[in-house]
mmCIF file of C-alpha atoms in Angstrom:
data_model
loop_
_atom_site.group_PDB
_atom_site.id
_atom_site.type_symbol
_atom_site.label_atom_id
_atom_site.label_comp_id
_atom_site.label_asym_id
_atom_site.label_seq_id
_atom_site.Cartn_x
_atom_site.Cartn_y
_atom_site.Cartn_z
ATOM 1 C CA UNK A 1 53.074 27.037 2.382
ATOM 2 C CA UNK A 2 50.903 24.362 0.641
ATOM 3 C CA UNK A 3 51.600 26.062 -2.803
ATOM 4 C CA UNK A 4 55.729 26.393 -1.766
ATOM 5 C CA UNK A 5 55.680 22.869 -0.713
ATOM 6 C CA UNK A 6 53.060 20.443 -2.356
ATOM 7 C CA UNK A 7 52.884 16.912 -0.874
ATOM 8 C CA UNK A 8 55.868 14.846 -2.694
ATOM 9 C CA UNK A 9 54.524 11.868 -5.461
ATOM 10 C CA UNK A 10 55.239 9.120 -2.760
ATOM 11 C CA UNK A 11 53.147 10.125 -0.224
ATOM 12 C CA UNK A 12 49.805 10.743 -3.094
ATOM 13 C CA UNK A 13 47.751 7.886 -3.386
ATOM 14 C CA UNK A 14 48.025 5.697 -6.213
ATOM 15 C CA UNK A 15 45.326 6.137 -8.338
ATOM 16 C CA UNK A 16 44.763 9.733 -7.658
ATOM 17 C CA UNK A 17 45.499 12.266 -10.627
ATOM 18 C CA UNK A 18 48.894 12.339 -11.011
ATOM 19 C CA UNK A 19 48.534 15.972 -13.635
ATOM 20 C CA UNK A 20 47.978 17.917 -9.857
ATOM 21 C CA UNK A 21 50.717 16.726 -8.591
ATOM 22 C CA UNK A 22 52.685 17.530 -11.235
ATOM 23 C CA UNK A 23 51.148 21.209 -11.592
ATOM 24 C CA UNK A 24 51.895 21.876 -7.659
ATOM 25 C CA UNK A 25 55.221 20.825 -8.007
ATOM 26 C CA UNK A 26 55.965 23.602 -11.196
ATOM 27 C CA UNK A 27 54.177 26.771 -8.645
ATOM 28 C CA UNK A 28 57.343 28.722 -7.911
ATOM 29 C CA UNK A 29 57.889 30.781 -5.324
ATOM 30 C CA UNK A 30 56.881 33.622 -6.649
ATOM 31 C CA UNK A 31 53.808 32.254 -7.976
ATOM 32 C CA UNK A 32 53.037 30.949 -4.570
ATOM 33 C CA UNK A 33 54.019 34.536 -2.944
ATOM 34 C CA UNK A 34 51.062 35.961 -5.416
ATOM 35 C CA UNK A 35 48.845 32.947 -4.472
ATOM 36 C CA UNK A 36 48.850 33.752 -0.780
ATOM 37 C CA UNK A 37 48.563 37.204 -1.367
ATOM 38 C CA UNK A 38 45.900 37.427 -3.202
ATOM 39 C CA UNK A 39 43.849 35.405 -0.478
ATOM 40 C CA UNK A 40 44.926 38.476 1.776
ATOM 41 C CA UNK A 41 43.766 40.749 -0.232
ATOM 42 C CA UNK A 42 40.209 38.976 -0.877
ATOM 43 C CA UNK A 43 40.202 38.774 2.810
ATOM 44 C CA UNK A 44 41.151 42.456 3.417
ATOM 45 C CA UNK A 45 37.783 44.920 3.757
ATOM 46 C CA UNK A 46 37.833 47.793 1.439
ATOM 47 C CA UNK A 47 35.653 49.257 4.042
ATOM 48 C CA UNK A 48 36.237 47.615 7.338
ATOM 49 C CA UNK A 49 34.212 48.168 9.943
ATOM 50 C CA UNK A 50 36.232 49.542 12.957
ATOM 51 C CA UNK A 51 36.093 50.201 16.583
ATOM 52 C CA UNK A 52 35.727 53.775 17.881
ATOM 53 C CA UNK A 53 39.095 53.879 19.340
ATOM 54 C CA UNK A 54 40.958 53.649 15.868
ATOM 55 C CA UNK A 55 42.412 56.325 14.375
ATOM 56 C CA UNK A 56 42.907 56.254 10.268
ATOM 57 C CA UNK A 57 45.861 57.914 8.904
ATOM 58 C CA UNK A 58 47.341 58.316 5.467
ATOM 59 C CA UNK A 59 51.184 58.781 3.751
ATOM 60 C CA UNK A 60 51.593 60.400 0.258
ATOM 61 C CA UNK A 61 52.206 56.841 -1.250
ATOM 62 C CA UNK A 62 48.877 56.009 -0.571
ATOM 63 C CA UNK A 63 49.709 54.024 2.383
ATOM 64 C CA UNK A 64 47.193 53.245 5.279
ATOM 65 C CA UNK A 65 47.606 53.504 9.463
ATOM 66 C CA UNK A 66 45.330 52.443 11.473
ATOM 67 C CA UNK A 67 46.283 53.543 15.207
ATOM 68 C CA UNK A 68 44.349 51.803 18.363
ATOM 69 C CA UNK A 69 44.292 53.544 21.356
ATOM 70 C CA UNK A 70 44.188 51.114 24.041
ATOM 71 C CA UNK A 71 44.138 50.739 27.480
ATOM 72 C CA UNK A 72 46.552 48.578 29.283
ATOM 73 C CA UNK A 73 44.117 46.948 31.893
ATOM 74 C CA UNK A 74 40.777 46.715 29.713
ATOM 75 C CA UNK A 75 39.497 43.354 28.149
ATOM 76 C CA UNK A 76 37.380 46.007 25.365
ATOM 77 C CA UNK A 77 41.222 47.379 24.118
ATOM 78 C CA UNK A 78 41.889 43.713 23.506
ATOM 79 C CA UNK A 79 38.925 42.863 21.595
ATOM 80 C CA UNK A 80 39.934 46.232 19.493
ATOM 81 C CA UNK A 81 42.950 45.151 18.589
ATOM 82 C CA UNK A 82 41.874 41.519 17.526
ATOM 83 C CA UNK A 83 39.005 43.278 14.944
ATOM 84 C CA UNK A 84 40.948 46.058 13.948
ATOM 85 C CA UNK A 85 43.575 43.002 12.725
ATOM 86 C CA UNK A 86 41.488 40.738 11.220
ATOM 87 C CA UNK A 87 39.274 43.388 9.174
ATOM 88 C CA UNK A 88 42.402 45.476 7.632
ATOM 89 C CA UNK A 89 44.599 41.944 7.220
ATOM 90 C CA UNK A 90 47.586 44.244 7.797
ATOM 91 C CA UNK A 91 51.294 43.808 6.176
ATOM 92 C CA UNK A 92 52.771 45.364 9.360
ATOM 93 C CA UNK A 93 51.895 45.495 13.015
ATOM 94 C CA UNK A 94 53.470 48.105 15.232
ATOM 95 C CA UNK A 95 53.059 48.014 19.018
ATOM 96 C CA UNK A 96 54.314 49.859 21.927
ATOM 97 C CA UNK A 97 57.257 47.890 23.465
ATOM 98 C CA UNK A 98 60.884 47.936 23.169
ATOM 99 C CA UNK A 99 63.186 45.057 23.649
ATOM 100 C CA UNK A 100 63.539 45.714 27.464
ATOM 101 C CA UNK A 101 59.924 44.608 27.717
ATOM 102 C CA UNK A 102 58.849 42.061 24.611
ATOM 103 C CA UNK A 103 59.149 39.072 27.195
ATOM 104 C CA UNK A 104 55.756 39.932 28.260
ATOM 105 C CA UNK A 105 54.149 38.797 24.562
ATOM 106 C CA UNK A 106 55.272 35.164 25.629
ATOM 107 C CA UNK A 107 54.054 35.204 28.845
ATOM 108 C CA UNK A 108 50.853 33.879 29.632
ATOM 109 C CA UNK A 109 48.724 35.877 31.648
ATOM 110 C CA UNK A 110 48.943 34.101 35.144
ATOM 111 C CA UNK A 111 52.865 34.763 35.257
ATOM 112 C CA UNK A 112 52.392 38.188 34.146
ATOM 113 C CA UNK A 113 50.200 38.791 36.928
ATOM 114 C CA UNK A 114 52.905 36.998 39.537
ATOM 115 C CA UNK A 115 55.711 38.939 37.838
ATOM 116 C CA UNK A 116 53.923 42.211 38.088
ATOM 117 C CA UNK A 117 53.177 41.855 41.845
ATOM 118 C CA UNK A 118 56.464 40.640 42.907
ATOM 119 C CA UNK A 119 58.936 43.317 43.634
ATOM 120 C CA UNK A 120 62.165 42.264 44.973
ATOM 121 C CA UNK A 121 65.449 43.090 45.903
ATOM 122 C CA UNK A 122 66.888 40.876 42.557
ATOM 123 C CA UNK A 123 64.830 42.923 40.486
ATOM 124 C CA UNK A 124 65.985 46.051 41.889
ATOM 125 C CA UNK A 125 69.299 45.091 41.307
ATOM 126 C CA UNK A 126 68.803 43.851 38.097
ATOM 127 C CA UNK A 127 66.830 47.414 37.194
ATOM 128 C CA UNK A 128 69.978 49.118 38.535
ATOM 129 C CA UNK A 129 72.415 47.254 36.712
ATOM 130 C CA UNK A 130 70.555 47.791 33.324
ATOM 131 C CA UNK A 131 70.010 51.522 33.566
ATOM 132 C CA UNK A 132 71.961 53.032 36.170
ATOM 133 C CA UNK A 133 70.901 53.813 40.070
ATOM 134 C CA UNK A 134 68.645 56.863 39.164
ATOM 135 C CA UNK A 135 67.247 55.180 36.464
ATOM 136 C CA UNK A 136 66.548 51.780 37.995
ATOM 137 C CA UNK A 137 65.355 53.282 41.175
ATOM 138 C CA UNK A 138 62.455 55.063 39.110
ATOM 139 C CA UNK A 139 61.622 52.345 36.914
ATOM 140 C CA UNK A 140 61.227 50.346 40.228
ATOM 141 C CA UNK A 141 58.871 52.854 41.308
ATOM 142 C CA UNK A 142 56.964 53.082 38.523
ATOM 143 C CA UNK A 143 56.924 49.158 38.393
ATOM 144 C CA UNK A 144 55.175 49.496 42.385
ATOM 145 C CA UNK A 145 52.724 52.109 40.344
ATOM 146 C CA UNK A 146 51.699 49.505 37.935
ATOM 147 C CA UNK A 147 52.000 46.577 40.487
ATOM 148 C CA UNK A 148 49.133 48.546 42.495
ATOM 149 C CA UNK A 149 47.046 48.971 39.340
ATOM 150 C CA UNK A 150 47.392 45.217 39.004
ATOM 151 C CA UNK A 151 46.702 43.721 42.307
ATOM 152 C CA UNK A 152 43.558 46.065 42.449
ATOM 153 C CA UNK A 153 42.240 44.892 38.791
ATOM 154 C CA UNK A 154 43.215 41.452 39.310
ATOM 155 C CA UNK A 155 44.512 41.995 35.589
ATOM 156 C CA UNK A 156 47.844 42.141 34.261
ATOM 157 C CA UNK A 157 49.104 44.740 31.910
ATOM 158 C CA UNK A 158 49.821 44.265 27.658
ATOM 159 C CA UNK A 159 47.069 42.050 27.093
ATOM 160 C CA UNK A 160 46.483 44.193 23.936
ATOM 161 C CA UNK A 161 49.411 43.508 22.836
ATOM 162 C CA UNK A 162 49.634 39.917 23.274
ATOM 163 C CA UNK A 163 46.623 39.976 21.298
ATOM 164 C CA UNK A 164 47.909 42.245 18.693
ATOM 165 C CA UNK A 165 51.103 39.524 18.138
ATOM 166 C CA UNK A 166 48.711 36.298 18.079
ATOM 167 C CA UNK A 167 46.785 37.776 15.599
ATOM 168 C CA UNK A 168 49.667 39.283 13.695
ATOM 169 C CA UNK A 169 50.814 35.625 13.120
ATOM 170 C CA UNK A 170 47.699 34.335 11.806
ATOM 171 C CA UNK A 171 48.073 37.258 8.699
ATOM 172 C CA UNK A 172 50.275 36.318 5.656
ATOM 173 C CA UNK A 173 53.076 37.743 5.189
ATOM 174 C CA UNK A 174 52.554 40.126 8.298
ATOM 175 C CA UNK A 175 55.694 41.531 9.870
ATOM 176 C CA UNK A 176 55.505 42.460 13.846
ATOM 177 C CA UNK A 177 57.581 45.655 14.921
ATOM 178 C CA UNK A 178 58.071 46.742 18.173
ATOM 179 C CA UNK A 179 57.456 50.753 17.865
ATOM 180 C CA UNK A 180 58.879 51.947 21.199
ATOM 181 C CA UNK A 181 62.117 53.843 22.622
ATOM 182 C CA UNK A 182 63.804 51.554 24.838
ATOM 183 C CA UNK A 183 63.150 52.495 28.010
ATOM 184 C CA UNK A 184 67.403 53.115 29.616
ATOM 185 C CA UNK A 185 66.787 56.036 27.134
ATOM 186 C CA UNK A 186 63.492 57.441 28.284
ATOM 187 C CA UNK A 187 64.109 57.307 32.265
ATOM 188 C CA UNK A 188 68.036 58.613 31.895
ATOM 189 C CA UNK A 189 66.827 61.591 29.544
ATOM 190 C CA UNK A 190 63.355 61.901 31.970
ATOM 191 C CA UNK A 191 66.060 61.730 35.326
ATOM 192 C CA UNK A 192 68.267 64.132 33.536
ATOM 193 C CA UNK A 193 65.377 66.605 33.232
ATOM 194 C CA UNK A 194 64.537 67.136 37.000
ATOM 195 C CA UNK A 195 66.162 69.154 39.554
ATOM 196 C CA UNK A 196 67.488 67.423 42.968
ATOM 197 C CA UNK A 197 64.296 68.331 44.416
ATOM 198 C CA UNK A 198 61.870 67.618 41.572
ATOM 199 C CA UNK A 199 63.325 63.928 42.016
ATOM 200 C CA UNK A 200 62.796 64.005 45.362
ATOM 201 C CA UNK A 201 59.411 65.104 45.256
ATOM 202 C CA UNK A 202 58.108 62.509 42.328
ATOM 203 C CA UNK A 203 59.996 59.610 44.470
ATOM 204 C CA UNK A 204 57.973 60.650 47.337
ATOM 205 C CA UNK A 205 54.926 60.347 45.251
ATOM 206 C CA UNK A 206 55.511 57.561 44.118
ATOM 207 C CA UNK A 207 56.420 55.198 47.375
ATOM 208 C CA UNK A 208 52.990 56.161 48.621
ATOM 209 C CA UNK A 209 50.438 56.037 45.488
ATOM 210 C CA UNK A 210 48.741 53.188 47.521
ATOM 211 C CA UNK A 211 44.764 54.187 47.123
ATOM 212 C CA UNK A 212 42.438 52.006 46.258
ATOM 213 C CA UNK A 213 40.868 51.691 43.209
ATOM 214 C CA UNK A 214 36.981 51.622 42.665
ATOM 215 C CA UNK A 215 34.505 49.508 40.357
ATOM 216 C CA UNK A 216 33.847 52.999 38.533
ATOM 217 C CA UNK A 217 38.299 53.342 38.245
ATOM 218 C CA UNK A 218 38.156 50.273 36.731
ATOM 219 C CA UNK A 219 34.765 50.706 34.272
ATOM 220 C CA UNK A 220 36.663 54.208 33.167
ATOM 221 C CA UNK A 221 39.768 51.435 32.077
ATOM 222 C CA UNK A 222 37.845 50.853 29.099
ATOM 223 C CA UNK A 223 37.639 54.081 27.692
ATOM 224 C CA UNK A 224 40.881 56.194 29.140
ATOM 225 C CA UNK A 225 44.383 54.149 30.209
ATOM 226 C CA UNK A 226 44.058 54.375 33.845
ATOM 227 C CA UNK A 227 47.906 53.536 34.398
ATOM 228 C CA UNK A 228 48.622 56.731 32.202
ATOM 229 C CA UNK A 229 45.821 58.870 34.100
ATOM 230 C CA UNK A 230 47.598 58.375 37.052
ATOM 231 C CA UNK A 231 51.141 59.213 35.826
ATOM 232 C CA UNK A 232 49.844 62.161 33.521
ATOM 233 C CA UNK A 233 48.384 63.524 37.317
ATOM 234 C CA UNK A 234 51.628 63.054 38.804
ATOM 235 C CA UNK A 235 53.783 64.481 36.199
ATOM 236 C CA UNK A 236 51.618 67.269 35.555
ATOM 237 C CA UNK A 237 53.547 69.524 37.626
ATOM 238 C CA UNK A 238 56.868 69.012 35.985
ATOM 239 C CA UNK A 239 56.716 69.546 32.303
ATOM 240 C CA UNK A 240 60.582 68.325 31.547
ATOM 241 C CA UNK A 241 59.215 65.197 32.628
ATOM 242 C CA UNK A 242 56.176 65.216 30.665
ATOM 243 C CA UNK A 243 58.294 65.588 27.080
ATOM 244 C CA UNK A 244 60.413 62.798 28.051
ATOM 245 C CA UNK A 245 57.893 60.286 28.933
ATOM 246 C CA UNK A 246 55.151 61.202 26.930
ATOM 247 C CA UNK A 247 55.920 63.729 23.949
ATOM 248 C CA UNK A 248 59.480 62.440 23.095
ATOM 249 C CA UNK A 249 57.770 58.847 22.925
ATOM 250 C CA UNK A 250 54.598 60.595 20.277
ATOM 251 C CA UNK A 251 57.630 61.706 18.059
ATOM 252 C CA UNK A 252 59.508 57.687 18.745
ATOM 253 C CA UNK A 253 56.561 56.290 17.755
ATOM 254 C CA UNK A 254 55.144 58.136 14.406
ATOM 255 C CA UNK A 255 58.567 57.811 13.193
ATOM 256 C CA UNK A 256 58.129 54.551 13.805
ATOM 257 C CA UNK A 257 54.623 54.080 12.669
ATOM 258 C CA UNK A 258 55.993 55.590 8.860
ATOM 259 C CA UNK A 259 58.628 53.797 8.171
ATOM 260 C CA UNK A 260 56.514 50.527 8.885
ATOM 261 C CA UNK A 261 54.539 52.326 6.296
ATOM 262 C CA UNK A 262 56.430 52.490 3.489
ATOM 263 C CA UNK A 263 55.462 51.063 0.378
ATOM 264 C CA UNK A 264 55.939 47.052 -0.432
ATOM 265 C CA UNK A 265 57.931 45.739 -3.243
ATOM 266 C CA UNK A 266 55.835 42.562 -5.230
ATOM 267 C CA UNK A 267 57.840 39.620 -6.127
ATOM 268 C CA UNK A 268 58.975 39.250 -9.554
ATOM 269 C CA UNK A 269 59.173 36.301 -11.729
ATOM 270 C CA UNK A 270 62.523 36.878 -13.356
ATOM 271 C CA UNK A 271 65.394 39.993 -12.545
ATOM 272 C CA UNK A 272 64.769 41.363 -15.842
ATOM 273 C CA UNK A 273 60.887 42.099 -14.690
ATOM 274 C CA UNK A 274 60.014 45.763 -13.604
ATOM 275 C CA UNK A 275 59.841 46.310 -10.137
ATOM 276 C CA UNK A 276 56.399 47.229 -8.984
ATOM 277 C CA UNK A 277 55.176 48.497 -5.260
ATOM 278 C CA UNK A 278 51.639 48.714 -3.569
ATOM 279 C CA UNK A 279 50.534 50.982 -0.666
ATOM 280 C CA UNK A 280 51.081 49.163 2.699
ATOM 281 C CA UNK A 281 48.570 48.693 5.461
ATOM 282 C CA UNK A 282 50.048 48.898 9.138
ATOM 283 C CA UNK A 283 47.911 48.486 12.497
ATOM 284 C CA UNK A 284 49.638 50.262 15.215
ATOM 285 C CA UNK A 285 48.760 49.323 19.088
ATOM 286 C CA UNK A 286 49.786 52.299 21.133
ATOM 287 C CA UNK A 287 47.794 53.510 24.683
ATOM 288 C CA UNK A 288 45.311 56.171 23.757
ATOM 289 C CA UNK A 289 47.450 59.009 25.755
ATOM 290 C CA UNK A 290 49.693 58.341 22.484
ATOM 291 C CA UNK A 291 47.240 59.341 19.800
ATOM 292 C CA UNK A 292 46.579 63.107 19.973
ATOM 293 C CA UNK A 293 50.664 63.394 19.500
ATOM 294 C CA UNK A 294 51.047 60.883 16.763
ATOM 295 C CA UNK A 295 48.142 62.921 14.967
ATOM 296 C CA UNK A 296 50.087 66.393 15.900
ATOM 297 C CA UNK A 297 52.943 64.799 14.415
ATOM 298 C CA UNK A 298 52.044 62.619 11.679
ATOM 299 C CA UNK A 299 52.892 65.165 8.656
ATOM 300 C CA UNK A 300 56.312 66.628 10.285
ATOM 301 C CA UNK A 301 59.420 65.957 9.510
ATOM 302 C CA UNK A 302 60.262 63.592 11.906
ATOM 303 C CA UNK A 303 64.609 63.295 13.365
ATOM 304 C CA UNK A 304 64.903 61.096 16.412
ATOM 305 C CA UNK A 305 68.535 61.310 16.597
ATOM 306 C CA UNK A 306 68.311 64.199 19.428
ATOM 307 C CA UNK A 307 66.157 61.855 21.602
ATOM 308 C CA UNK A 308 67.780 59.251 21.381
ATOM 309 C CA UNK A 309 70.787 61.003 23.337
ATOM 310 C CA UNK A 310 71.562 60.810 26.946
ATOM 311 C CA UNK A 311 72.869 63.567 28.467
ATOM 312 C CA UNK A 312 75.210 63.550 31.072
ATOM 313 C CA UNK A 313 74.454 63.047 34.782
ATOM 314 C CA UNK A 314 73.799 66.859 36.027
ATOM 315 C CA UNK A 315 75.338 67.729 39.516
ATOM 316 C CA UNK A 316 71.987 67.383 41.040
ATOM 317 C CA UNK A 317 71.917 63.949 40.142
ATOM 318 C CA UNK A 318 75.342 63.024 41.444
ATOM 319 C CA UNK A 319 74.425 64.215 44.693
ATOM 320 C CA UNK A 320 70.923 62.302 44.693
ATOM 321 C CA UNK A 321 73.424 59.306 43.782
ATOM 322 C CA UNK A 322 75.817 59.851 46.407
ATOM 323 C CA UNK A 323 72.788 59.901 49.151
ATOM 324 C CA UNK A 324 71.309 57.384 48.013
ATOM 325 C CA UNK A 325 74.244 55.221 48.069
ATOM 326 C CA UNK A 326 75.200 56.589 51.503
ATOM 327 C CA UNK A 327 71.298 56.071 52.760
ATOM 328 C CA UNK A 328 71.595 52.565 51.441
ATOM 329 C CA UNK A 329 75.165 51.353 52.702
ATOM 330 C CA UNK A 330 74.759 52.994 55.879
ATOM 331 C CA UNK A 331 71.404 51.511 56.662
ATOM 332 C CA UNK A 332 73.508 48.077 55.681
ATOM 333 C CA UNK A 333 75.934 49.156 58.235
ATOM 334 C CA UNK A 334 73.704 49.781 61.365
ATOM 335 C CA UNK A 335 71.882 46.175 60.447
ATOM 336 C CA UNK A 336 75.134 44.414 60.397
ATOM 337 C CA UNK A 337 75.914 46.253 63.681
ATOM 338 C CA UNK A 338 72.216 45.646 65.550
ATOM 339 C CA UNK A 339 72.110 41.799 64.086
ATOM 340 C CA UNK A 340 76.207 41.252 65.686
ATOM 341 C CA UNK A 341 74.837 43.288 69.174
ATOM 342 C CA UNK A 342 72.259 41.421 69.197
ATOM 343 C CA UNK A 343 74.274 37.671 68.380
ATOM 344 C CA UNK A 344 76.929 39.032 71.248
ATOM 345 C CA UNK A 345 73.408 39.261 73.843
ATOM 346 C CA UNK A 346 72.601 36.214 72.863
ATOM 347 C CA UNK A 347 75.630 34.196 73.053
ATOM 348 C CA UNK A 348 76.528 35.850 76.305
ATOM 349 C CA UNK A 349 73.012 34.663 77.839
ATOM 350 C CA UNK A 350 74.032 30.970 77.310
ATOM 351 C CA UNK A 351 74.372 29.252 80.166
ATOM 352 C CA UNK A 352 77.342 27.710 78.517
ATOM 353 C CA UNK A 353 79.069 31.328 78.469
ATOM 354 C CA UNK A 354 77.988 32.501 81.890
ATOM 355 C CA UNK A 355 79.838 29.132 82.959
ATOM 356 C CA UNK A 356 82.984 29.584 80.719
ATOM 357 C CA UNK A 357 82.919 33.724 81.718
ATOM 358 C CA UNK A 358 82.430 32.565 85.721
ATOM 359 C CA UNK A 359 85.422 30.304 85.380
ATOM 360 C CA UNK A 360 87.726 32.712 83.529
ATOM 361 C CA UNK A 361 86.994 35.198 86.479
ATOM 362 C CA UNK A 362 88.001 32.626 89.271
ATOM 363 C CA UNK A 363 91.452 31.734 87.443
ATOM 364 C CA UNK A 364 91.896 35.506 86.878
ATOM 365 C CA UNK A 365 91.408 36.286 90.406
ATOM 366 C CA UNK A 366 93.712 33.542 92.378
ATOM 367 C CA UNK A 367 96.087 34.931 89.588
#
């Protein structure tokens, strides 16, 4: 930016050279482009020094990837990240969020930790609304999961990635991608793929994953995702649930993680100059459950077309609907018929009534 946009003649001193000025104000953008990036590249280790938890991966353009497997409640996965950045000065940082969920890069970390521990009946609704009543209901659940994790660690969940788009912004010319299938599209394929029962018995599961978690639960945060422990436990029993949450989202997010690695065009001086292209580096920031199916997939031919689909509701999920619905409106009903009993009681027990009610009798029986 100093090199776009050198400080104008008026503002220079007097009798300071006026030749600089002069020279800053002939740098074009182009030249400036090449300015800045050649600081990045000076800055950029040939042979940086990385945590353990990064995994280096290649295209045939020459292109770099260097995944971090994090884990969403550990200070260490944050420190990762910030290294990993700062050593390979990427041109592209990839992270695993979707829109539904990018709010949480503003956020500072006390809010997070409020939002994450206060489920209510607005964001139930709200849930609902966005991705249907089977769909909202289990991302509500899920929510409780993580809501446990949190009040237990006393830390709230993405710090990585907060990291990961503070740093991001500190590298020139460094684009931020968010890498992840938006999440109506994982729980409505993930619903679609249980039976009436199988959705019964993960709900179940859910509502009462309540144990505490131990110093040793939370010293095993640093090296495995304890959030995705849990839920890899849990869904271990139902495979169809397993490829939607975790294997569709390995295929989402090396598909991803390529494109953001495709090669970048250099600026040219003048439209009749060749155009020339260099290899790009990308970070991605993914939880380490991620990595052994981004490595599995990394030299397929990737199309996420078919899971990005939603298939219509099966017959087992209209009936879930229809009880829940029925569970929900008649539990609505018998409160709106124990809160009028019990106004009726009370109304009846005023002194005031038992006087108008005595009266009422007495004209009614000279009558």
């Amino acid at each position: 930016q100093a090199a776009a946009d050198p400080m104008s003649s008026s503002d220079a001193p007097e009798d300071g050279p006026k030749e600089t000025s002069s020279i800053s104000q002939n740098i074009s953008d182009a030249d400036a482009f090449k300015i800045l990036l050649e600081m990045k590249m000076k800055k950029r280790q040939k042979k940086p020094t990385l945590p353990s938890t990064v995994t280096e991966l290649d295209t045939e353009d020459g292109s770099k990837v260097y995944v971090v497997g994090t884990a969403h409640f550990s200070d260490s996965s944050k420190k990762d990240v910030v290294k990993t950045i700062q050593e390979v000065q990427p041109d592209v940082v990839v992270v695993e969020l979707c829109q539904y969920r990018v709010s949480m890069l503003k956020m500072d970390e006390k809010t997070l930790l409020k939002e994450a521990k206060e489920i209510n009946l607005e964001k139930l609704q709200q849930a609902i609304k966005q991705n249907g009543v089977m769909s909202g209901l289990m991302q509500m659940l899920l929510l409780k999961v993580s809501a446990h994790i949190t009040e237990q660690l006393g830390m709230a969940p993405g710090g990585e990635f907060r990291e990961a788009f503070k740093e991001a912004s500190k590298v020139p010319f460094c684009k931020f991608h968010l890498g992840d299938r938006p999440i109506p599209v994982t729980f409505k394929r993930a619903i679609a793929a249980l039976s009436f029962w199988q959705k019964v018995k993960l709900a179940w599961g859910l509502c009462f994953l309540s144990d505490p978690i131990s110093k040793d639960d939370v010293e095993k945060c640093k090296q495995k995702d304890l959030l995705e422990q849990m839920m890899a436990e849990m869904i271990g029993e139902f495979p169809d649930l397993h490829r939607t949450i975790v294997s569709e989202r390995d295929i989402y997010l090396t598909y991803m993680l390529k494109q953001a690695a495709k090669q970048i065009e250099l600026p040219r001086a003048s439209e009749n100059e060749p155009r020339k292209y260099i290899p790009a580096v990308v970070v991605g920031v993914v939880g380490m459950g991620h990595v052994p199916g981004i490595e599995k997939n990394w030299n397929s031919d990737l199309n996420i077309q078919e899971i990005m689909s939603v298939p219509p509701p099966s017959a087992s999920s209209k009936i879930f609907k229809f009880v829940i619905k029925a569970t929900v409106f008649g539990l609505m009903g018998y409160g709106c018929y124990r809160i009028g009993q019990r106004t009726v009681q009370f109304i009846l027990s005023m002194p005031a009534a038992q006087s108008y009610l005595q009266k009422l009798t007495e004209i009614k029986s000279q009558h």
